[in-house]
PDB file of C-alpha atoms in Angstrom:
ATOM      1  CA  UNK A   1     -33.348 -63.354 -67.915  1.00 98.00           C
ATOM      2  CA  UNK A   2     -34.204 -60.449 -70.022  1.00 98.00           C
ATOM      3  CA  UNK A   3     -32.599 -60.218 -73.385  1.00 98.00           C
ATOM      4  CA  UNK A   4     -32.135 -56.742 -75.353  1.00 98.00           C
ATOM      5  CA  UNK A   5     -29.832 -54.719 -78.357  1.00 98.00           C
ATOM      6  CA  UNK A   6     -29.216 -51.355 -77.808  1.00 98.00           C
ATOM      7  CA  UNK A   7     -27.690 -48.933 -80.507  1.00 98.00           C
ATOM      8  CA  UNK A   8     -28.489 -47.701 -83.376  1.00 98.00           C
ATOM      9  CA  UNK A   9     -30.510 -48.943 -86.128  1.00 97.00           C
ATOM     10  CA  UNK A  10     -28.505 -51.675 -87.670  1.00 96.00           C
ATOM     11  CA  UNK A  11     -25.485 -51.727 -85.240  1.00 97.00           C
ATOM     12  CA  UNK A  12     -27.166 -52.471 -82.477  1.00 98.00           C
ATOM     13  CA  UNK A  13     -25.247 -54.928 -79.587  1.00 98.00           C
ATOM     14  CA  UNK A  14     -26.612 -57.857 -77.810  1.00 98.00           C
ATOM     15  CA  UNK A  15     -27.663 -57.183 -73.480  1.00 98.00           C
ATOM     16  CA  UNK A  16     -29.277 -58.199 -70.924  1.00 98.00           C
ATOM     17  CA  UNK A  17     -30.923 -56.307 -68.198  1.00 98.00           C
ATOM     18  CA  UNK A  18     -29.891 -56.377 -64.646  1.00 97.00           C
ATOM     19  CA  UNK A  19     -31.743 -56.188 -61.462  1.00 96.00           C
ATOM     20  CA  UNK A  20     -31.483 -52.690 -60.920  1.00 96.00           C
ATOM     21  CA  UNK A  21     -32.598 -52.099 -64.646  1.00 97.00           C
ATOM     22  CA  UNK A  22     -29.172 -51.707 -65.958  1.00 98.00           C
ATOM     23  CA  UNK A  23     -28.535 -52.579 -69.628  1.00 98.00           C
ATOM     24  CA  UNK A  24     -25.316 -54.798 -69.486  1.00 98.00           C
ATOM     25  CA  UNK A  25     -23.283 -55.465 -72.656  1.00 98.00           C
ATOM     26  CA  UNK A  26     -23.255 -59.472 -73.601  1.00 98.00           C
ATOM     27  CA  UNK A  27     -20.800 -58.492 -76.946  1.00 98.00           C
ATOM     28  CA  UNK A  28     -17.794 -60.641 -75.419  1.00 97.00           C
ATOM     29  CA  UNK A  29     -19.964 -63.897 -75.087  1.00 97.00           C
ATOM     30  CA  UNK A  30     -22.454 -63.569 -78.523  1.00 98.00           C
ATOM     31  CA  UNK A  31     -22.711 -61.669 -81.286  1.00 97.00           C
ATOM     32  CA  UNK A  32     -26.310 -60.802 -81.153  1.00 98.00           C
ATOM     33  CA  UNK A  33     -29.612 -61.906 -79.550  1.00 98.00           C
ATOM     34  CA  UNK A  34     -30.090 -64.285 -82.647  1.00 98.00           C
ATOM     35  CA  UNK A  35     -30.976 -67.772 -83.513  1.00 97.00           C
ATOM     36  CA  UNK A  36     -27.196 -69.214 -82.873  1.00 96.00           C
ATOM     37  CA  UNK A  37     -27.421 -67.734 -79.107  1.00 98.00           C
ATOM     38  CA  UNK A  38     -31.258 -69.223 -78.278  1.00 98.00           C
ATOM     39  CA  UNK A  39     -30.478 -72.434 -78.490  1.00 97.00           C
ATOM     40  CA  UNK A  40     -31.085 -73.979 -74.906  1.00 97.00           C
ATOM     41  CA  UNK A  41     -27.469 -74.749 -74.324  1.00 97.00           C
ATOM     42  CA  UNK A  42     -26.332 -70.832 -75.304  1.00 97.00           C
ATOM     43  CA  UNK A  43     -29.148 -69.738 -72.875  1.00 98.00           C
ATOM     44  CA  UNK A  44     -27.613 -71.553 -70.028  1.00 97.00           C
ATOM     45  CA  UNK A  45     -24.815 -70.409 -70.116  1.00 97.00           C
ATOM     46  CA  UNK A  46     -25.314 -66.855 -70.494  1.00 98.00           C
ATOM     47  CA  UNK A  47     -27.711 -67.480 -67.429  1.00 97.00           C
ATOM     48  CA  UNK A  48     -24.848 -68.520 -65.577  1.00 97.00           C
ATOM     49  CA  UNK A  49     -22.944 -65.093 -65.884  1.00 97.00           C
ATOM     50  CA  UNK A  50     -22.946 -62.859 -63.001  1.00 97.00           C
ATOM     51  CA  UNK A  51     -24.564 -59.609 -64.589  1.00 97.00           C
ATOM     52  CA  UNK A  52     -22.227 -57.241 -62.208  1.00 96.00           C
ATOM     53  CA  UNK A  53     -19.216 -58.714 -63.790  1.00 97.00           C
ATOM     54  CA  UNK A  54     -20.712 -57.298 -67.619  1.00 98.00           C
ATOM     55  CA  UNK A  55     -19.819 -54.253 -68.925  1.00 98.00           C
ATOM     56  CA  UNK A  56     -22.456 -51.572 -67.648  1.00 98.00           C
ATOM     57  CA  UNK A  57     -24.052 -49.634 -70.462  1.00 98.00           C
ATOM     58  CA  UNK A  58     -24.001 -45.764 -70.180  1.00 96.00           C
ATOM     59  CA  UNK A  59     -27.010 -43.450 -70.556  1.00 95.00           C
ATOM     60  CA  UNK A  60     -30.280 -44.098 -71.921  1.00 96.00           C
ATOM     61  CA  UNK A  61     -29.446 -45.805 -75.482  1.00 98.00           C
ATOM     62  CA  UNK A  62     -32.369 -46.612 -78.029  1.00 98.00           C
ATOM     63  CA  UNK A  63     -33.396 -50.250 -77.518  1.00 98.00           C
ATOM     64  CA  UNK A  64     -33.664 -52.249 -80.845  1.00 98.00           C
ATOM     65  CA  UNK A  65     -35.842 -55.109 -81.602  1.00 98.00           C
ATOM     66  CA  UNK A  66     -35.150 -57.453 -79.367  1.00 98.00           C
ATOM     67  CA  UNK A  67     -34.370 -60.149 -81.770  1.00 98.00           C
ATOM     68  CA  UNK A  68     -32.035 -59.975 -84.466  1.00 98.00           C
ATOM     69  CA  UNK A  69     -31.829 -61.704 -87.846  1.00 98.00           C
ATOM     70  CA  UNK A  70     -35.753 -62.798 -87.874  1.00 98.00           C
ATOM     71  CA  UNK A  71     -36.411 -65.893 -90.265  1.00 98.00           C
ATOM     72  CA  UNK A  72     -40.037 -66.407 -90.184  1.00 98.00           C
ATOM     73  CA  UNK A  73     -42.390 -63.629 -88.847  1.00 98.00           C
ATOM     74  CA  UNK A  74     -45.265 -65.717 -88.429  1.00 98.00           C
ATOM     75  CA  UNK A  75     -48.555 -64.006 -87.185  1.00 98.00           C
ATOM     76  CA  UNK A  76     -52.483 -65.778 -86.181  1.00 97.00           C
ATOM     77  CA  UNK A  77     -55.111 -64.502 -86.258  1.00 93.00           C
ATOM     78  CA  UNK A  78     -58.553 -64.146 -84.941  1.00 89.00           C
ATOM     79  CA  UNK A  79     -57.043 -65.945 -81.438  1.00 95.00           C
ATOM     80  CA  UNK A  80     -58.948 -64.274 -78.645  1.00 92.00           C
ATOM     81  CA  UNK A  81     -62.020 -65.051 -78.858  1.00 85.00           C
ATOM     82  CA  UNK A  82     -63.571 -61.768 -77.309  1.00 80.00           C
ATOM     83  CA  UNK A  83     -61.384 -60.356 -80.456  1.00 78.00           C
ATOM     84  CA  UNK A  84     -63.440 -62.764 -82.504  1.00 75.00           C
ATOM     85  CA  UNK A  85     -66.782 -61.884 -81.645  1.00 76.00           C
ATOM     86  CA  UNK A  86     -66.340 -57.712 -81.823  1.00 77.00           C
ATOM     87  CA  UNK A  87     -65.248 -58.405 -85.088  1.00 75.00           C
ATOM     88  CA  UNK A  88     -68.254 -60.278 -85.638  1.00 76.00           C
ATOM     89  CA  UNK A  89     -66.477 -63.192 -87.019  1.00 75.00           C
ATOM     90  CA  UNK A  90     -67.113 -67.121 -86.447  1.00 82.00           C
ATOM     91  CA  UNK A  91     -64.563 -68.707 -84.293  1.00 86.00           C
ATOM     92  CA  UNK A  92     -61.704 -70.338 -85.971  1.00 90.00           C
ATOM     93  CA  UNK A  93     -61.658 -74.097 -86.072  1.00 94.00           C
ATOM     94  CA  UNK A  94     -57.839 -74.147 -87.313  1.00 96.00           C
ATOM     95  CA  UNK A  95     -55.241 -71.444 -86.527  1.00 97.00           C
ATOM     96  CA  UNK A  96     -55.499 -68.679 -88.864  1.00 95.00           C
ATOM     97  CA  UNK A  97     -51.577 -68.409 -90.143  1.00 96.00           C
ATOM     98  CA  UNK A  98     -50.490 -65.028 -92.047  1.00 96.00           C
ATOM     99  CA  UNK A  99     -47.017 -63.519 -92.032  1.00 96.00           C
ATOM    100  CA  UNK A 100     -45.287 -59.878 -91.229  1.00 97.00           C
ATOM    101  CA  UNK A 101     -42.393 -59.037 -92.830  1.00 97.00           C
ATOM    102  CA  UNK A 102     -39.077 -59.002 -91.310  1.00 98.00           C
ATOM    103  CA  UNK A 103     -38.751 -55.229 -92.765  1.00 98.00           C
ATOM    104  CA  UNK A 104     -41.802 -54.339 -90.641  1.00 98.00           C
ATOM    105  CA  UNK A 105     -39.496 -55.228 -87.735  1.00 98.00           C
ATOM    106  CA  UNK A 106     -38.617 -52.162 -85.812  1.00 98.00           C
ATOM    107  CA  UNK A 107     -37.561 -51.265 -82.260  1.00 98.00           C
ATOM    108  CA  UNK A 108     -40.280 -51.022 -79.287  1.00 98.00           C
ATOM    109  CA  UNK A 109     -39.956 -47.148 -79.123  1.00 98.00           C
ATOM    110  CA  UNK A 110     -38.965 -46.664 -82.683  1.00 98.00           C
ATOM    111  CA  UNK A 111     -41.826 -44.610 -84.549  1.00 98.00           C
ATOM    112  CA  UNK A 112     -44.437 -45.879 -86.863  1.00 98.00           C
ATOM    113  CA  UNK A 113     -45.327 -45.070 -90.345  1.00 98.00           C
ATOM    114  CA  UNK A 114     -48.519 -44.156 -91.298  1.00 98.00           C
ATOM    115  CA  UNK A 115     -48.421 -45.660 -94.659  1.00 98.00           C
ATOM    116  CA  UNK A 116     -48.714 -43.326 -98.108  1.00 97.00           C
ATOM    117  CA  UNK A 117     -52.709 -43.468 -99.625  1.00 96.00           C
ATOM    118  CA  UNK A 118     -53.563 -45.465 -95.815  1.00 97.00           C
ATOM    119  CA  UNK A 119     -56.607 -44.579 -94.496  1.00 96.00           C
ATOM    120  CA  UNK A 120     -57.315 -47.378 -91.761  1.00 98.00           C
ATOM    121  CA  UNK A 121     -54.287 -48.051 -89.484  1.00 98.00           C
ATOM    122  CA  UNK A 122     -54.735 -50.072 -86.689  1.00 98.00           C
ATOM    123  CA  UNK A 123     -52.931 -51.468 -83.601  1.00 98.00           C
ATOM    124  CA  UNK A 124     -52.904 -55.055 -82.037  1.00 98.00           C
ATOM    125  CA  UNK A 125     -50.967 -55.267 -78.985  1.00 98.00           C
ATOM    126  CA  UNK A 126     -49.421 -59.036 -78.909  1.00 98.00           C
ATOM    127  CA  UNK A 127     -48.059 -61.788 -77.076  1.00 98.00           C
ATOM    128  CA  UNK A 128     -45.070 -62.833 -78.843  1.00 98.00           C
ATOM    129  CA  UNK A 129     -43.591 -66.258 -79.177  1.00 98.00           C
ATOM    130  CA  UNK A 130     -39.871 -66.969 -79.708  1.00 98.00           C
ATOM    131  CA  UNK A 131     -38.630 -69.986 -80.966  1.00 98.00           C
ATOM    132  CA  UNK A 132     -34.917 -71.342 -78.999  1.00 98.00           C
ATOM    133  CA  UNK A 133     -35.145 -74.878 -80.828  1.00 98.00           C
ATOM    134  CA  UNK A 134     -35.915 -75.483 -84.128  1.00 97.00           C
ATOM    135  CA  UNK A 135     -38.219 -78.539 -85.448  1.00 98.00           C
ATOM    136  CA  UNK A 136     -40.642 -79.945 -87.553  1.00 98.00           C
ATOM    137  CA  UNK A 137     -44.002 -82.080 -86.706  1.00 98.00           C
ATOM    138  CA  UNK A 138     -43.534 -80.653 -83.453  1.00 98.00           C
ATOM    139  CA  UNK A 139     -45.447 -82.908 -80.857  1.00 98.00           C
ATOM    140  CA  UNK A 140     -48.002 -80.482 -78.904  1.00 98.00           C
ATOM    141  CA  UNK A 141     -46.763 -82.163 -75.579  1.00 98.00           C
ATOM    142  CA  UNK A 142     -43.261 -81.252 -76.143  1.00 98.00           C
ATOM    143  CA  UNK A 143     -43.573 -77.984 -78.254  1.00 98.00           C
ATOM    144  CA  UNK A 144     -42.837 -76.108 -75.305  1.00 98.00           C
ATOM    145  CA  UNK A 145     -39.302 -77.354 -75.069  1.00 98.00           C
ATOM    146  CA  UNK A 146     -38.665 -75.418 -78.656  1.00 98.00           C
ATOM    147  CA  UNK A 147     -39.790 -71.953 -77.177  1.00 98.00           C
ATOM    148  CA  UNK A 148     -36.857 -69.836 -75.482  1.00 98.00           C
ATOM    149  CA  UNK A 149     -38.919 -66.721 -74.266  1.00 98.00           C
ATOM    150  CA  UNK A 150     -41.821 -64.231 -75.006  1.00 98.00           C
ATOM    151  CA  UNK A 151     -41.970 -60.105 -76.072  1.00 98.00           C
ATOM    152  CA  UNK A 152     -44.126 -57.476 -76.750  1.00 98.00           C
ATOM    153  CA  UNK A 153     -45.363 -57.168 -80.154  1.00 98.00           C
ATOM    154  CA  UNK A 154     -47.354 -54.172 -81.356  1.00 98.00           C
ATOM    155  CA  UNK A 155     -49.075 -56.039 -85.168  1.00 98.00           C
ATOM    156  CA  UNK A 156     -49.568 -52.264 -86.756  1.00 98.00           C
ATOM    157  CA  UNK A 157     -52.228 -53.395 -89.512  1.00 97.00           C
ATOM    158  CA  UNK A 158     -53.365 -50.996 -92.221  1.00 97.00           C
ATOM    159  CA  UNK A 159     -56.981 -52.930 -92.581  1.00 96.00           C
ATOM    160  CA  UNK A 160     -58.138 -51.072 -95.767  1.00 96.00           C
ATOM    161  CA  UNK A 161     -55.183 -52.862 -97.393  1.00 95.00           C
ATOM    162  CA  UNK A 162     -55.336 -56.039 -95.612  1.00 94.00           C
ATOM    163  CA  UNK A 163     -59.561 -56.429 -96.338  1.00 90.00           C
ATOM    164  CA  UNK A 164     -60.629 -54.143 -98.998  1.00 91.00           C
ATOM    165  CA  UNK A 165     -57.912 -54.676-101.892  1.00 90.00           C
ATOM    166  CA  UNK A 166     -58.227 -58.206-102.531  1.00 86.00           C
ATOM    167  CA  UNK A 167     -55.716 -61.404-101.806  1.00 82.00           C
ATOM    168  CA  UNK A 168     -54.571 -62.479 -98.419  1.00 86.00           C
ATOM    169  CA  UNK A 169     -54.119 -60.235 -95.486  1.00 89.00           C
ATOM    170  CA  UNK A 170     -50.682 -59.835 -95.501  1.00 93.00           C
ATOM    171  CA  UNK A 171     -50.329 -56.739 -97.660  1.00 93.00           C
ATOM    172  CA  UNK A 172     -51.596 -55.025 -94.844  1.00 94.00           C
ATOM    173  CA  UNK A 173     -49.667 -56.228 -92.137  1.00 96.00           C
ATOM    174  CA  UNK A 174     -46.118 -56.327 -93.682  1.00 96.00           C
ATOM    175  CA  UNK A 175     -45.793 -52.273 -94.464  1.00 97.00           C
ATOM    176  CA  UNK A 176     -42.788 -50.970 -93.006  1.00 98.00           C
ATOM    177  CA  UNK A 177     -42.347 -50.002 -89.247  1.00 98.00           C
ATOM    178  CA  UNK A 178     -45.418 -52.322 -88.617  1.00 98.00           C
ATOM    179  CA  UNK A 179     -43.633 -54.801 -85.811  1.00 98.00           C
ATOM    180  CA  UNK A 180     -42.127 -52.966 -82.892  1.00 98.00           C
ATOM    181  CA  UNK A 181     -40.836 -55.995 -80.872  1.00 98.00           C
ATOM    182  CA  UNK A 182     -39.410 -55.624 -77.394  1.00 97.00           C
ATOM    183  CA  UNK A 183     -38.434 -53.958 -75.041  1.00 98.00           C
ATOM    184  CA  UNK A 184     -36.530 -57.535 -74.204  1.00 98.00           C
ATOM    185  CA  UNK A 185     -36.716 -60.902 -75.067  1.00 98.00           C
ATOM    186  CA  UNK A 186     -37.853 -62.655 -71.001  1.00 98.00           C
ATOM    187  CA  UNK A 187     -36.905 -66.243 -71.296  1.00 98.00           C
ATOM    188  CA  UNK A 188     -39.675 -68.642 -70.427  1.00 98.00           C
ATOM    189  CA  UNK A 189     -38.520 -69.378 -67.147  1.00 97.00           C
ATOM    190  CA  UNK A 190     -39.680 -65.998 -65.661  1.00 97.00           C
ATOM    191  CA  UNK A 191     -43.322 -66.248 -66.483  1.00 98.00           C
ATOM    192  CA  UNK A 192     -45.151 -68.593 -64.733  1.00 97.00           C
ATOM    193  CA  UNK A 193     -47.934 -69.023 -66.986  1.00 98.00           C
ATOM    194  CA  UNK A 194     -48.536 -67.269 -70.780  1.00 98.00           C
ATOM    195  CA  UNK A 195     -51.727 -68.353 -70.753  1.00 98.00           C
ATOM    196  CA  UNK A 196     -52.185 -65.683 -67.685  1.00 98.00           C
ATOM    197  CA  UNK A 197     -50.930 -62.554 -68.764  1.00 98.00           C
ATOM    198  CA  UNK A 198     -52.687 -59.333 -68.605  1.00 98.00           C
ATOM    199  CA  UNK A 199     -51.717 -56.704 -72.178  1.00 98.00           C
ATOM    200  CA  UNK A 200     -53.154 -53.901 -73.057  1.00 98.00           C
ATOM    201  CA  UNK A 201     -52.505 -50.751 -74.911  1.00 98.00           C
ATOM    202  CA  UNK A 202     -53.458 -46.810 -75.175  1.00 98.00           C
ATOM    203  CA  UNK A 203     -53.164 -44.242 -77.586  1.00 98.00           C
ATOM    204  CA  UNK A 204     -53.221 -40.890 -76.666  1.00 98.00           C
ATOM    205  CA  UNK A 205     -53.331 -41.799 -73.100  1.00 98.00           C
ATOM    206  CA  UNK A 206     -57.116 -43.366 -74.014  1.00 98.00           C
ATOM    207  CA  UNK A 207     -57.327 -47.056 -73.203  1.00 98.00           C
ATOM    208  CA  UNK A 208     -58.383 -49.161 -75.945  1.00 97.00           C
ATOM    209  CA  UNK A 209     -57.420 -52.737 -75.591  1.00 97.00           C
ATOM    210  CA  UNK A 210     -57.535 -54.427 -71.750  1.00 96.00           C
ATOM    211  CA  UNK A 211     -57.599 -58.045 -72.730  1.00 96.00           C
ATOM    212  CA  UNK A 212     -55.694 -60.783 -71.421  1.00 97.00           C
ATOM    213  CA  UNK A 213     -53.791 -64.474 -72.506  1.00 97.00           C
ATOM    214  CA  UNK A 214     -56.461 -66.165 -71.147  1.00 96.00           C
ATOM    215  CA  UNK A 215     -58.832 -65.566 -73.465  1.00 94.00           C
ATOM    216  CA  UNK A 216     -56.767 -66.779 -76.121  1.00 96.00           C
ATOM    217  CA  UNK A 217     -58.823 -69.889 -78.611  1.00 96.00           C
ATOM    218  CA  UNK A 218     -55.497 -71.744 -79.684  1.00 97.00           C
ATOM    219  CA  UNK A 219     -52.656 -71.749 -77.219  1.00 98.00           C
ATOM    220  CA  UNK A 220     -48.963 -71.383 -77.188  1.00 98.00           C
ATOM    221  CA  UNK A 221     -48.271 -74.916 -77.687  1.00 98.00           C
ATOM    222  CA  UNK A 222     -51.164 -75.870 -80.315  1.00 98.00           C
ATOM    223  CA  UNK A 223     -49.602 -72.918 -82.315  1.00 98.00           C
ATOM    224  CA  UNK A 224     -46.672 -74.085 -82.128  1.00 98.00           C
ATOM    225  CA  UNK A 225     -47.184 -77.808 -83.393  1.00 98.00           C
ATOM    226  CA  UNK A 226     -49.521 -76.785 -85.537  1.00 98.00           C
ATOM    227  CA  UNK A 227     -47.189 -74.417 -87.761  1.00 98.00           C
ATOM    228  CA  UNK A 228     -44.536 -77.166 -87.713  1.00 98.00           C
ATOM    229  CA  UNK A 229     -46.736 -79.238 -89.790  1.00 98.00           C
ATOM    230  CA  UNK A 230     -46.401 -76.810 -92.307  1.00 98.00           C
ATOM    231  CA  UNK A 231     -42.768 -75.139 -92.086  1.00 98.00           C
ATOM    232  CA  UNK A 232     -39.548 -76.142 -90.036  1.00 98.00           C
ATOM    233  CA  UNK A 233     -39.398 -73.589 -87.596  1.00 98.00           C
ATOM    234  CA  UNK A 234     -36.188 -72.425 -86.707  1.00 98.00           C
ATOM    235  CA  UNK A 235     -34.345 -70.130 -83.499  1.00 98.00           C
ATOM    236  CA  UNK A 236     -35.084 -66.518 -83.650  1.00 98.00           C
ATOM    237  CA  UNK A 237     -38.579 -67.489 -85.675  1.00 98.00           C
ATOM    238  CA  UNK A 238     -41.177 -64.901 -84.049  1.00 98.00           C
ATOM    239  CA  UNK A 239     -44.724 -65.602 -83.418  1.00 98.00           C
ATOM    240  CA  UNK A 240     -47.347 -63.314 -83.063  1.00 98.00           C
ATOM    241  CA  UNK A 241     -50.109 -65.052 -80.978  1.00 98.00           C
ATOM    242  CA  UNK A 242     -52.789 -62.739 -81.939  1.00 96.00           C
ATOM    243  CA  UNK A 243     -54.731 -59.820 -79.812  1.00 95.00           C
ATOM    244  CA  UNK A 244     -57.685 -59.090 -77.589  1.00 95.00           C
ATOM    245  CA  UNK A 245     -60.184 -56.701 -78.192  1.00 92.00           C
ATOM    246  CA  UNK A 246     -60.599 -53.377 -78.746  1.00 95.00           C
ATOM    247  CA  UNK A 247     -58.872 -52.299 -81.688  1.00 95.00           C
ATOM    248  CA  UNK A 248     -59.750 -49.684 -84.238  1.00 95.00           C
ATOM    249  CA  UNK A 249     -61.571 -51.670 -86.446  1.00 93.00           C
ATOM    250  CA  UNK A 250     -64.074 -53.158 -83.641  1.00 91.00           C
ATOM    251  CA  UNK A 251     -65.044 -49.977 -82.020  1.00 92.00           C
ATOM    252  CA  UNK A 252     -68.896 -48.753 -82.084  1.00 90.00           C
ATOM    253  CA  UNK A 253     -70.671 -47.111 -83.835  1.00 92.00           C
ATOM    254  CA  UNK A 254     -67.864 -46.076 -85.741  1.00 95.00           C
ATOM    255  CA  UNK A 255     -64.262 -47.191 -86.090  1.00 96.00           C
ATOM    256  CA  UNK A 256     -61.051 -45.368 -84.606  1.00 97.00           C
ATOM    257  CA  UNK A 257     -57.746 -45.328 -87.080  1.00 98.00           C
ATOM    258  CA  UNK A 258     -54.694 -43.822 -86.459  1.00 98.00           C
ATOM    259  CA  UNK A 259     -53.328 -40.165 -87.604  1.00 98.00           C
ATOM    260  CA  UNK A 260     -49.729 -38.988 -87.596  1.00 98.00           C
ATOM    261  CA  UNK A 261     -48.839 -37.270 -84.435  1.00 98.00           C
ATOM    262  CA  UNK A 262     -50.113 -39.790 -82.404  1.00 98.00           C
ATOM    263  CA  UNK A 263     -48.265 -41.918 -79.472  1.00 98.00           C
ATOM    264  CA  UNK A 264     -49.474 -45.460 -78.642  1.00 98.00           C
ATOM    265  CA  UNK A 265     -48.095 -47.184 -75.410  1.00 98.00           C
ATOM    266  CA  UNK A 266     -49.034 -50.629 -74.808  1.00 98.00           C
ATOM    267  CA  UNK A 267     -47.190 -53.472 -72.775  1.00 98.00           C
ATOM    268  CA  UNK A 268     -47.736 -56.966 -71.175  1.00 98.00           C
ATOM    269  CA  UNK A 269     -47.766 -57.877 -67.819  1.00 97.00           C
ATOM    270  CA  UNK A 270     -44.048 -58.673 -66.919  1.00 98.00           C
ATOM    271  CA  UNK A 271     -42.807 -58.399 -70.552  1.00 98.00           C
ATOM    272  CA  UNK A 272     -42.403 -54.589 -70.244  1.00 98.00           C
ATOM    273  CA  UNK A 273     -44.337 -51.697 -72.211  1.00 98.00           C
ATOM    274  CA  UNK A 274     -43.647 -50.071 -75.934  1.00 98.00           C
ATOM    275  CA  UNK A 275     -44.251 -46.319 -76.850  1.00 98.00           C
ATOM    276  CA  UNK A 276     -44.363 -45.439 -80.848  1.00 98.00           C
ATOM    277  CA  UNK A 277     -45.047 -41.633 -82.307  1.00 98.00           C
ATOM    278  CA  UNK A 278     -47.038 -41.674 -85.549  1.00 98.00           C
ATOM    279  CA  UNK A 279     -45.676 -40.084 -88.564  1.00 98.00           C
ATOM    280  CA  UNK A 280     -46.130 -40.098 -92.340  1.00 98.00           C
ATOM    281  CA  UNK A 281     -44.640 -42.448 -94.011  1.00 96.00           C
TER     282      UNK A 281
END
């Protein structure tokens, strides 16, 4: 099942897509694609509606985020290892845990701010990770059970502010417009294996990043136990599993940023694809 909001910004109403691609209208049986309707139980049952018998959506409407009402926007990184070494760093021997904030949470086609005084904005296409069951000291064998689905996540990162200015990375990961999520949240069941998934992502038609899950150092269920030793996570928490090479920051001899008036398009194999337009902030 494939989970979406459509509307505008900030009254946007919960869907789910069909098999022809229609967006069907879910308003009469939750009020958003939000923790309360993750939990295993909601999921069944919306699973066990007959899409033709939803209300059929009109036109093309802007997609939203595909989750609502984020708690925790929880990000790793350094997790690929091919990432890793074009970065020239060591591998990690824990998870490397830094957050996004929710107001960086935008819509997969929704544009992205170049920030004011930024001079090194990057991309990261990402697998994300969203959580159905909340929990603490999560058992790695069962820390599947507490994941509902998976999205696209583009982690926008403004690196000058993130390395160069001191403190922790998050100051340059949080900046507004910085976490297009979506198109749709795909529940778990329709992807075989996460650890198999092919992303990658373009800007200005130019391929930068062709990487896939399976180079990934800590995987979806060590991430998951491992941040529950440290925080309870909750439904409609987001993790950002971290991304595969070729970003900005890694390219020789001399790094690529991004300029306003640029469009980046990136997507994951059976997750569905983003496009964002650059602009000044």
């Amino acid at each position: 099942m494939k989970l979406l909001r459509y509307g505008q910004p900030g009254k946007e109403r919960p869907a789910l897509l069909d098999k022809d691609g229609g967006i069907r209208d879910l308003s009469e049986f939750i009020d958003d694609v939000s923790g309360p309707a993750l939990s295993p139980e909601r999921i069944a049952t919306l699973k066990a509606l007959d899409p033709a018998s939803l209300p059929l959506v009109d036109g093309t409407p802007r997609i939203g985020p595909c989750v609502a009402q984020v708690g925790k926007f929880i990000c790793i990184g350094l997790n690929y290892a091919d990432h890793a070494a074009e970065t020239g760093a060591d591998i990690p021997k824990e998870p490397i845990i830094f957050n996004k904030w929710t107001s960086a949470i935008v819509g997969p086609n929704d544009n992205v701010e170049i920030p004011r005084n930024s001079k090194k904005t990057d991309w990261e296409v990402e697998l994300g990770v969203v959580i159905g069951k909340g929990g603490r000291y999560i058992d790695e064998a069962n820390a599947m059970e507490h994941v509902v689905g998976y999205c696209v996540i583009n982690d926008v990162s403004e690196r000058e502010f993130q390395i160069e200015r001191g403190g922790t990375w998050d100051k340059g990961k949080g900046c507004d417009t910085f976490g297009p999520m979506g198109p749709w949240l795909v529940t778990k069941d329709e992807i075989a294996d996460p650890h198999q998934l092919n992303l990658w992502l373009e800007v200005d038609g130019k391929r930068y990043q062709n990487g896939s899950t399976r180079t990934m150092i800590f995987q979806i269920p060590k991430l998951v136990s491992y941040l529950s030793q440290f925080m309870s996570l909750q439904p409609g928490d987001v993790i950002s599993t971290g991304t595969p090479p070729g970003v900005g920051l890694g390219i020789k001899p001399e790094p690529v940023f991004l300029r306003a008036g640029q469009r980046m398009r990136l997507g994951i194999e059976g997750l569905g694809e983003q496009e964002q337009l650059t602009v000044d902030a």
